[in-house]
PDB file of C-alpha atoms in Angstrom:
ATOM      1  CA  MET A   1      24.960  -0.255   7.880  1.00  0.00           C
ATOM      2  CA  ALA A   2      21.454  -0.186   9.131  1.00  0.00           C
ATOM      3  CA  LYS A   3      19.393  -3.411   9.091  1.00  0.00           C
ATOM      4  CA  ILE A   4      15.782  -3.709   7.963  1.00  0.00           C
ATOM      5  CA  PRO A   5      13.199  -6.248   9.396  1.00  0.00           C
ATOM      6  CA  VAL A   6      12.112  -8.144   6.392  1.00  0.00           C
ATOM      7  CA  LEU A   7       9.391 -10.813   6.174  1.00  0.00           C
ATOM      8  CA  GLU A   8       9.135 -11.275   2.419  1.00  0.00           C
ATOM      9  CA  ILE A   9      10.837 -10.616  -0.761  1.00  0.00           C
ATOM     10  CA  PHE A  10       8.986 -11.740  -3.923  1.00  0.00           C
ATOM     11  CA  GLY A  11       8.129 -11.149  -7.529  1.00  0.00           C
ATOM     12  CA  PRO A  12       8.082 -10.175 -10.268  1.00  0.00           C
ATOM     13  CA  THR A  13       4.463  -9.660 -10.043  1.00  0.00           C
ATOM     14  CA  ILE A  14       2.030  -6.784 -10.653  1.00  0.00           C
ATOM     15  CA  GLN A  15       1.077  -4.025  -8.305  1.00  0.00           C
ATOM     16  CA  GLY A  16      -2.610  -4.456  -7.443  1.00  0.00           C
ATOM     17  CA  GLU A  17      -3.407  -1.044  -5.700  1.00  0.00           C
ATOM     18  CA  GLY A  18      -3.423   2.731  -6.186  1.00  0.00           C
ATOM     19  CA  ARG A  19      -1.799   4.803  -8.945  1.00  0.00           C
ATOM     20  CA  VAL A  20       0.604   2.123  -9.979  1.00  0.00           C
ATOM     21  CA  ILE A  21      -2.134  -0.513 -10.293  1.00  0.00           C
ATOM     22  CA  GLY A  22      -1.052  -3.080 -12.986  1.00  0.00           C
ATOM     23  CA  ARG A  23       2.622  -1.976 -12.808  1.00  0.00           C
ATOM     24  CA  LYS A  24       5.212  -4.848 -12.857  1.00  0.00           C
ATOM     25  CA  THR A  25       7.053  -4.868  -9.726  1.00  0.00           C
ATOM     26  CA  MET A  26       9.053  -6.766  -6.937  1.00  0.00           C
ATOM     27  CA  PHE A  27       7.960  -6.563  -3.339  1.00  0.00           C
ATOM     28  CA  VAL A  28       9.904  -6.055  -0.155  1.00  0.00           C
ATOM     29  CA  ARG A  29       7.517  -6.476   2.857  1.00  0.00           C
ATOM     30  CA  THR A  30       8.876  -5.205   6.198  1.00  0.00           C
ATOM     31  CA  ALA A  31       7.723  -6.189   9.730  1.00  0.00           C
ATOM     32  CA  GLY A  32       6.086  -3.920  12.092  1.00  0.00           C
ATOM     33  CA  CYS A  33       3.004  -1.546  12.140  1.00  0.00           C
ATOM     34  CA  ASP A  34       1.630   1.170  14.489  1.00  0.00           C
ATOM     35  CA  TYR A  35      -2.000   0.328  13.400  1.00  0.00           C
ATOM     36  CA  ARG A  36      -4.108  -2.848  14.038  1.00  0.00           C
ATOM     37  CA  CYS A  37      -6.690  -2.545  11.377  1.00  0.00           C
ATOM     38  CA  SER A  38      -9.626  -4.995  11.758  1.00  0.00           C
ATOM     39  CA  TRP A  39      -9.549  -6.213   8.152  1.00  0.00           C
ATOM     40  CA  CYS A  40      -5.736  -6.089   7.718  1.00  0.00           C
ATOM     41  CA  ASP A  41      -4.764  -8.718   4.910  1.00  0.00           C
ATOM     42  CA  SER A  42      -1.012  -8.672   6.211  1.00  0.00           C
ATOM     43  CA  SER A  43      -1.705  -8.992  10.006  1.00  0.00           C
ATOM     44  CA  PHE A  44       1.267 -11.284  10.189  1.00  0.00           C
ATOM     45  CA  THR A  45       3.485  -8.288   9.812  1.00  0.00           C
ATOM     46  CA  TRP A  46       2.530  -7.214  13.203  1.00  0.00           C
ATOM     47  CA  ASP A  47       0.614  -9.872  15.383  1.00  0.00           C
ATOM     48  CA  GLY A  48       3.479 -11.908  16.080  1.00  0.00           C
ATOM     49  CA  SER A  49       2.548 -15.064  14.065  1.00  0.00           C
ATOM     50  CA  ALA A  50       5.543 -14.591  11.742  1.00  0.00           C
ATOM     51  CA  LYS A  51       8.067 -13.227  13.984  1.00  0.00           C
ATOM     52  CA  ASP A  52      10.322 -16.397  13.471  1.00  0.00           C
ATOM     53  CA  GLN A  53      10.355 -15.465   9.779  1.00  0.00           C
ATOM     54  CA  ILE A  54      11.822 -11.763  10.200  1.00  0.00           C
ATOM     55  CA  LYS A  55      15.373 -11.411   8.714  1.00  0.00           C
ATOM     56  CA  MET A  56      17.435  -8.404   9.585  1.00  0.00           C
ATOM     57  CA  MET A  57      18.907  -7.424   6.368  1.00  0.00           C
ATOM     58  CA  THR A  58      21.038  -4.603   5.173  1.00  0.00           C
ATOM     59  CA  ALA A  59      20.202  -2.651   1.924  1.00  0.00           C
ATOM     60  CA  GLU A  60      22.760  -4.538  -0.024  1.00  0.00           C
ATOM     61  CA  GLU A  61      21.375  -7.992   1.153  1.00  0.00           C
ATOM     62  CA  ILE A  62      17.929  -6.929   0.098  1.00  0.00           C
ATOM     63  CA  TYR A  63      19.113  -5.915  -3.369  1.00  0.00           C
ATOM     64  CA  ASP A  64      21.048  -9.030  -3.879  1.00  0.00           C
ATOM     65  CA  GLU A  65      17.916 -11.089  -2.873  1.00  0.00           C
ATOM     66  CA  LEU A  66      15.720  -9.028  -5.225  1.00  0.00           C
ATOM     67  CA  TYR A  67      18.289  -9.554  -8.029  1.00  0.00           C
ATOM     68  CA  ARG A  68      18.724 -13.336  -7.209  1.00  0.00           C
ATOM     69  CA  ILE A  69      14.842 -13.816  -7.498  1.00  0.00           C
ATOM     70  CA  GLY A  70      13.982 -11.319 -10.178  1.00  0.00           C
ATOM     71  CA  GLY A  71      17.165 -11.141 -12.284  1.00  0.00           C
ATOM     72  CA  ASP A  72      16.657  -8.813 -15.159  1.00  0.00           C
ATOM     73  CA  TYR A  73      13.007  -8.955 -15.106  1.00  0.00           C
ATOM     74  CA  PHE A  74      12.263  -5.784 -12.990  1.00  0.00           C
ATOM     75  CA  ASN A  75      13.116  -2.176 -12.588  1.00  0.00           C
ATOM     76  CA  HIS A  76      10.496  -1.284 -10.011  1.00  0.00           C
ATOM     77  CA  VAL A  77      10.277  -2.246  -6.368  1.00  0.00           C
ATOM     78  CA  THR A  78       7.426  -1.804  -3.965  1.00  0.00           C
ATOM     79  CA  ILE A  79       8.184  -1.393  -0.165  1.00  0.00           C
ATOM     80  CA  SER A  80       5.340  -2.826   1.713  1.00  0.00           C
ATOM     81  CA  GLY A  81       4.287  -3.773   5.186  1.00  0.00           C
ATOM     82  CA  GLY A  82       3.146  -3.290   7.759  1.00  0.00           C
ATOM     83  CA  ASN A  83       4.044   0.285   7.875  1.00  0.00           C
ATOM     84  CA  PRO A  84       7.530   0.744   6.367  1.00  0.00           C
ATOM     85  CA  ALA A  85       7.385   4.503   7.295  1.00  0.00           C
ATOM     86  CA  LEU A  86       8.319   3.438  10.885  1.00  0.00           C
ATOM     87  CA  ILE A  87      11.830   2.278   9.748  1.00  0.00           C
ATOM     88  CA  LYS A  88      14.533   4.881   9.519  1.00  0.00           C
ATOM     89  CA  GLY A  89      17.070   2.581   8.021  1.00  0.00           C
ATOM     90  CA  ILE A  90      15.061   2.111   4.777  1.00  0.00           C
ATOM     91  CA  GLN A  91      17.083   5.409   3.798  1.00  0.00           C
ATOM     92  CA  GLU A  92      20.073   3.179   2.640  1.00  0.00           C
ATOM     93  CA  LEU A  93      17.838   0.960   0.622  1.00  0.00           C
ATOM     94  CA  VAL A  94      16.186   3.868  -1.223  1.00  0.00           C
ATOM     95  CA  ASP A  95      19.643   5.358  -1.868  1.00  0.00           C
ATOM     96  CA  LEU A  96      20.730   2.164  -3.387  1.00  0.00           C
ATOM     97  CA  PHE A  97      17.635   1.976  -5.601  1.00  0.00           C
ATOM     98  CA  ASP A  98      18.462   5.384  -6.805  1.00  0.00           C
ATOM     99  CA  GLU A  99      21.998   4.249  -7.578  1.00  0.00           C
ATOM    100  CA  LYS A 100      20.950   1.325  -9.451  1.00  0.00           C
ATOM    101  CA  GLY A 101      18.141   2.973 -11.419  1.00  0.00           C
ATOM    102  CA  ILE A 102      15.448   1.198  -9.678  1.00  0.00           C
ATOM    103  CA  HIS A 103      12.014   2.913  -9.403  1.00  0.00           C
ATOM    104  CA  SER A 104      10.321   2.452  -5.951  1.00  0.00           C
ATOM    105  CA  ALA A 105       6.880   2.679  -4.668  1.00  0.00           C
ATOM    106  CA  LEU A 106       5.557   2.921  -0.975  1.00  0.00           C
ATOM    107  CA  GLU A 107       2.143   2.737   0.708  1.00  0.00           C
ATOM    108  CA  THR A 108       1.795   3.977   4.229  1.00  0.00           C
ATOM    109  CA  GLN A 109      -1.296   5.244   6.298  1.00  0.00           C
ATOM    110  CA  GLY A 110       0.298   8.725   6.851  1.00  0.00           C
ATOM    111  CA  SER A 111       0.928   8.387  10.490  1.00  0.00           C
ATOM    112  CA  ARG A 112       4.660   8.831  10.423  1.00  0.00           C
ATOM    113  CA  PHE A 113       7.181  10.754   8.027  1.00  0.00           C
ATOM    114  CA  GLN A 114      10.750   9.759   7.024  1.00  0.00           C
ATOM    115  CA  PRO A 115      12.970  11.935   4.816  1.00  0.00           C
ATOM    116  CA  TRP A 116      13.558   8.968   2.531  1.00  0.00           C
ATOM    117  CA  MET A 117       9.810   9.253   1.521  1.00  0.00           C
ATOM    118  CA  ARG A 118      10.765  12.141  -0.600  1.00  0.00           C
ATOM    119  CA  GLN A 119      12.862   9.780  -2.902  1.00  0.00           C
ATOM    120  CA  ILE A 120       9.995   7.427  -3.489  1.00  0.00           C
ATOM    121  CA  ASP A 121       8.722   7.596  -6.967  1.00  0.00           C
ATOM    122  CA  ASP A 122       5.174   6.359  -6.406  1.00  0.00           C
ATOM    123  CA  LEU A 123       3.995   7.412  -2.989  1.00  0.00           C
ATOM    124  CA  THR A 124       0.543   6.270  -1.765  1.00  0.00           C
ATOM    125  CA  ILE A 125      -0.818   7.659   1.502  1.00  0.00           C
ATOM    126  CA  SER A 126      -3.772   5.661   2.451  1.00  0.00           C
ATOM    127  CA  PRO A 127      -5.632   6.918   5.671  1.00  0.00           C
ATOM    128  CA  LYS A 128      -7.466   4.138   7.202  1.00  0.00           C
ATOM    129  CA  PRO A 129     -11.329   4.455   7.292  1.00  0.00           C
ATOM    130  CA  PRO A 130     -13.706   3.728  10.221  1.00  0.00           C
ATOM    131  CA  SER A 131     -14.216   0.015   9.464  1.00  0.00           C
ATOM    132  CA  SER A 132     -10.547  -0.508  10.237  1.00  0.00           C
ATOM    133  CA  MET A 133     -11.370   0.475  13.913  1.00  0.00           C
ATOM    134  CA  MET A 134      -8.371   2.868  13.698  1.00  0.00           C
ATOM    135  CA  LYS A 135      -8.749   6.566  13.998  1.00  0.00           C
ATOM    136  CA  PRO A 136      -6.189   8.630  11.906  1.00  0.00           C
ATOM    137  CA  ASN A 137      -4.841  11.758  13.431  1.00  0.00           C
ATOM    138  CA  LEU A 138      -5.579  14.196  10.696  1.00  0.00           C
ATOM    139  CA  MET A 139      -3.257  16.901  12.099  1.00  0.00           C
ATOM    140  CA  THR A 140      -0.287  14.392  11.773  1.00  0.00           C
ATOM    141  CA  LEU A 141      -1.693  13.523   8.324  1.00  0.00           C
ATOM    142  CA  ASP A 142      -1.598  17.141   7.342  1.00  0.00           C
ATOM    143  CA  GLU A 143       2.162  17.454   8.565  1.00  0.00           C
ATOM    144  CA  VAL A 144       3.271  14.201   6.676  1.00  0.00           C
ATOM    145  CA  ILE A 145       1.567  15.415   3.349  1.00  0.00           C
ATOM    146  CA  GLU A 146       3.206  18.829   3.790  1.00  0.00           C
ATOM    147  CA  GLN A 147       6.792  17.272   3.820  1.00  0.00           C
ATOM    148  CA  CYS A 148       6.159  14.945   0.757  1.00  0.00           C
ATOM    149  CA  VAL A 149       6.966  15.643  -2.931  1.00  0.00           C
ATOM    150  CA  PRO A 150       3.550  16.661  -4.454  1.00  0.00           C
ATOM    151  CA  GLU A 151       4.511  15.055  -7.846  1.00  0.00           C
ATOM    152  CA  THR A 152       4.997  11.584  -6.362  1.00  0.00           C
ATOM    153  CA  LEU A 153       2.085  11.711  -4.180  1.00  0.00           C
ATOM    154  CA  ASN A 154      -1.444  10.128  -4.300  1.00  0.00           C
ATOM    155  CA  LEU A 155      -4.091   9.419  -1.701  1.00  0.00           C
ATOM    156  CA  LYS A 156      -6.128   6.207  -1.425  1.00  0.00           C
ATOM    157  CA  VAL A 157      -8.993   5.066   0.834  1.00  0.00           C
ATOM    158  CA  VAL A 158     -10.416   1.598   1.056  1.00  0.00           C
ATOM    159  CA  VAL A 159     -14.094   1.448   1.183  1.00  0.00           C
ATOM    160  CA  PHE A 160     -16.228  -1.294   2.893  1.00  0.00           C
ATOM    161  CA  ASP A 161     -19.439   0.559   3.780  1.00  0.00           C
ATOM    162  CA  ASP A 162     -21.210   3.875   3.696  1.00  0.00           C
ATOM    163  CA  THR A 163     -19.350   5.292   6.813  1.00  0.00           C
ATOM    164  CA  ASP A 164     -15.946   4.514   4.962  1.00  0.00           C
ATOM    165  CA  PHE A 165     -17.426   6.296   1.877  1.00  0.00           C
ATOM    166  CA  ASP A 166     -18.193   9.354   3.869  1.00  0.00           C
ATOM    167  CA  PHE A 167     -14.651   9.344   5.238  1.00  0.00           C
ATOM    168  CA  ALA A 168     -13.109   9.097   2.003  1.00  0.00           C
ATOM    169  CA  ARG A 169     -15.252  11.924   0.742  1.00  0.00           C
ATOM    170  CA  ASP A 170     -13.883  14.159   3.711  1.00  0.00           C
ATOM    171  CA  ILE A 171     -10.395  13.002   2.942  1.00  0.00           C
ATOM    172  CA  HIS A 172     -10.666  14.045  -0.793  1.00  0.00           C
ATOM    173  CA  HIS A 173     -12.133  17.336   0.117  1.00  0.00           C
ATOM    174  CA  ARG A 174      -9.461  18.035   2.807  1.00  0.00           C
ATOM    175  CA  TYR A 175      -6.822  17.576  -0.040  1.00  0.00           C
ATOM    176  CA  PRO A 176      -8.526  18.435  -3.259  1.00  0.00           C
ATOM    177  CA  SER A 177      -5.324  18.916  -5.284  1.00  0.00           C
ATOM    178  CA  ILE A 178      -4.001  15.439  -4.634  1.00  0.00           C
ATOM    179  CA  PRO A 179      -4.920  12.518  -7.059  1.00  0.00           C
ATOM    180  CA  PHE A 180      -7.480  10.463  -5.177  1.00  0.00           C
ATOM    181  CA  TYR A 181      -8.256   6.776  -5.461  1.00  0.00           C
ATOM    182  CA  LEU A 182     -11.158   4.794  -4.073  1.00  0.00           C
ATOM    183  CA  GLN A 183     -10.508   1.026  -3.687  1.00  0.00           C
ATOM    184  CA  VAL A 184     -13.057  -1.614  -2.720  1.00  0.00           C
ATOM    185  CA  GLY A 185     -12.394  -3.398   0.403  1.00  0.00           C
ATOM    186  CA  ASN A 186     -11.838  -7.252   0.622  1.00  0.00           C
ATOM    187  CA  PRO A 187     -13.811  -8.607   3.431  1.00  0.00           C
ATOM    188  CA  TYR A 188     -13.165 -12.340   2.378  1.00  0.00           C
ATOM    189  CA  LEU A 189     -10.090 -13.081   4.023  1.00  0.00           C
ATOM    190  CA  ASP A 190     -10.610 -16.756   5.355  1.00  0.00           C
ATOM    191  CA  GLY A 191      -7.643 -18.521   3.726  1.00  0.00           C
ATOM    192  CA  GLU A 192      -5.490 -18.288   0.502  1.00  0.00           C
ATOM    193  CA  TYR A 193      -8.399 -19.415  -1.643  1.00  0.00           C
ATOM    194  CA  ILE A 194     -11.826 -18.385  -1.435  1.00  0.00           C
ATOM    195  CA  GLU A 195     -14.613 -19.903  -3.511  1.00  0.00           C
ATOM    196  CA  ASN A 196     -16.013 -17.383  -6.113  1.00  0.00           C
ATOM    197  CA  HIS A 197     -13.657 -14.720  -4.627  1.00  0.00           C
ATOM    198  CA  THR A 198     -13.469 -12.855  -8.118  1.00  0.00           C
ATOM    199  CA  ALA A 199     -17.244 -12.774  -8.525  1.00  0.00           C
ATOM    200  CA  ARG A 200     -17.794 -11.556  -5.074  1.00  0.00           C
ATOM    201  CA  LEU A 201     -15.135  -8.752  -5.223  1.00  0.00           C
ATOM    202  CA  LEU A 202     -16.317  -7.624  -8.641  1.00  0.00           C
ATOM    203  CA  ALA A 203     -19.890  -7.214  -7.239  1.00  0.00           C
ATOM    204  CA  LEU A 204     -18.569  -5.176  -4.572  1.00  0.00           C
ATOM    205  CA  TYR A 205     -16.449  -3.126  -7.037  1.00  0.00           C
ATOM    206  CA  GLU A 206     -19.651  -2.606  -9.201  1.00  0.00           C
ATOM    207  CA  SER A 207     -21.541  -1.299  -6.197  1.00  0.00           C
ATOM    208  CA  LEU A 208     -18.709   1.182  -5.322  1.00  0.00           C
ATOM    209  CA  VAL A 209     -18.562   2.347  -8.841  1.00  0.00           C
ATOM    210  CA  ASP A 210     -22.354   3.025  -8.941  1.00  0.00           C
ATOM    211  CA  ARG A 211     -22.094   5.109  -5.663  1.00  0.00           C
ATOM    212  CA  VAL A 212     -19.267   7.285  -7.169  1.00  0.00           C
ATOM    213  CA  ILE A 213     -21.205   7.739 -10.424  1.00  0.00           C
ATOM    214  CA  ASN A 214     -24.245   9.081  -8.496  1.00  0.00           C
ATOM    215  CA  THR A 215     -22.200  11.421  -6.103  1.00  0.00           C
ATOM    216  CA  SER A 216     -21.830  14.985  -7.504  1.00  0.00           C
ATOM    217  CA  ASP A 217     -18.826  15.837  -5.288  1.00  0.00           C
ATOM    218  CA  MET A 218     -16.531  12.893  -6.242  1.00  0.00           C
ATOM    219  CA  ASN A 219     -16.052  13.809  -9.898  1.00  0.00           C
ATOM    220  CA  ASP A 220     -12.256  13.751  -9.742  1.00  0.00           C
ATOM    221  CA  VAL A 221     -11.686  10.462  -8.122  1.00  0.00           C
ATOM    222  CA  TYR A 222     -10.522   6.952  -9.596  1.00  0.00           C
ATOM    223  CA  VAL A 223     -12.311   3.891  -8.489  1.00  0.00           C
ATOM    224  CA  LEU A 224     -10.241   0.706  -8.416  1.00  0.00           C
ATOM    225  CA  PRO A 225     -10.583  -2.916  -7.659  1.00  0.00           C
ATOM    226  CA  GLN A 226      -7.860  -4.764  -5.720  1.00  0.00           C
ATOM    227  CA  LEU A 227      -6.378  -6.303  -8.854  1.00  0.00           C
ATOM    228  CA  HIS A 228      -4.200  -8.966  -7.381  1.00  0.00           C
ATOM    229  CA  THR A 229      -7.062 -10.432  -5.319  1.00  0.00           C
ATOM    230  CA  LEU A 230      -9.167 -10.746  -8.474  1.00  0.00           C
ATOM    231  CA  LEU A 231      -6.401 -12.738 -10.023  1.00  0.00           C
ATOM    232  CA  TRP A 232      -4.964 -14.795  -7.106  1.00  0.00           C
ATOM    233  CA  SER A 233      -7.571 -14.566  -4.358  1.00  0.00           C
ATOM    234  CA  ASN A 234      -5.767 -14.193  -1.015  1.00  0.00           C
ATOM    235  CA  LYS A 235      -2.410 -16.084  -2.083  1.00  0.00           C
ATOM    236  CA  LYS A 236       0.693 -14.805  -0.435  1.00  0.00           C
ATOM    237  CA  GLY A 237       3.811 -14.111  -2.484  1.00  0.00           C
ATOM    238  CA  VAL A 238       2.150 -12.778  -5.508  1.00  0.00           C
TER     239      VAL A 238
END
């Protein structure tokens, strides 16, 4: 059986982002990413700082750990990273979720496609904006989106500044038929607890809401906070 590089398994908690915001879920966080976003809140998945914590696990081992931690208190699992779309071996895990009646979610930047992504129930593709210091290949993004199941797909862009907002607008108009979510960025990443974190993030969220309200060609979008950070600041494992 294929083995998957796993850094964290935790929950039950709630999903903080995208179309499934507020959804009760478990998390499986994989190691490895092909991006190096400047504001990444999970840089430990790729910067080597947590390499000693990586466990190579089979699909069965991951499911057993999910059940050990979550018991009967979940029926939804979010596969997170890093970028899990780099990992071909997740196919066996998704097959097992289907067999067990577990719903699944995935967020990826759209730089790689895996056939198992067609089985994901809640698939979020999140192209990275200019503030990330990464430059998405839009031709590759087109190819990835074309291979996904439309009914499961949504797009999300994180916004930190005006340039990010313009990028988000371009992405939305490039794929106008796909449900589109804007999410305010979290620039306050210094430690697990940030003083007045909720108030600071809500002020940024209000500013983004105002921007969308006053933009005539963004009438179909949804504007979200980062819900888990409002509740728990930057605490890991929630």
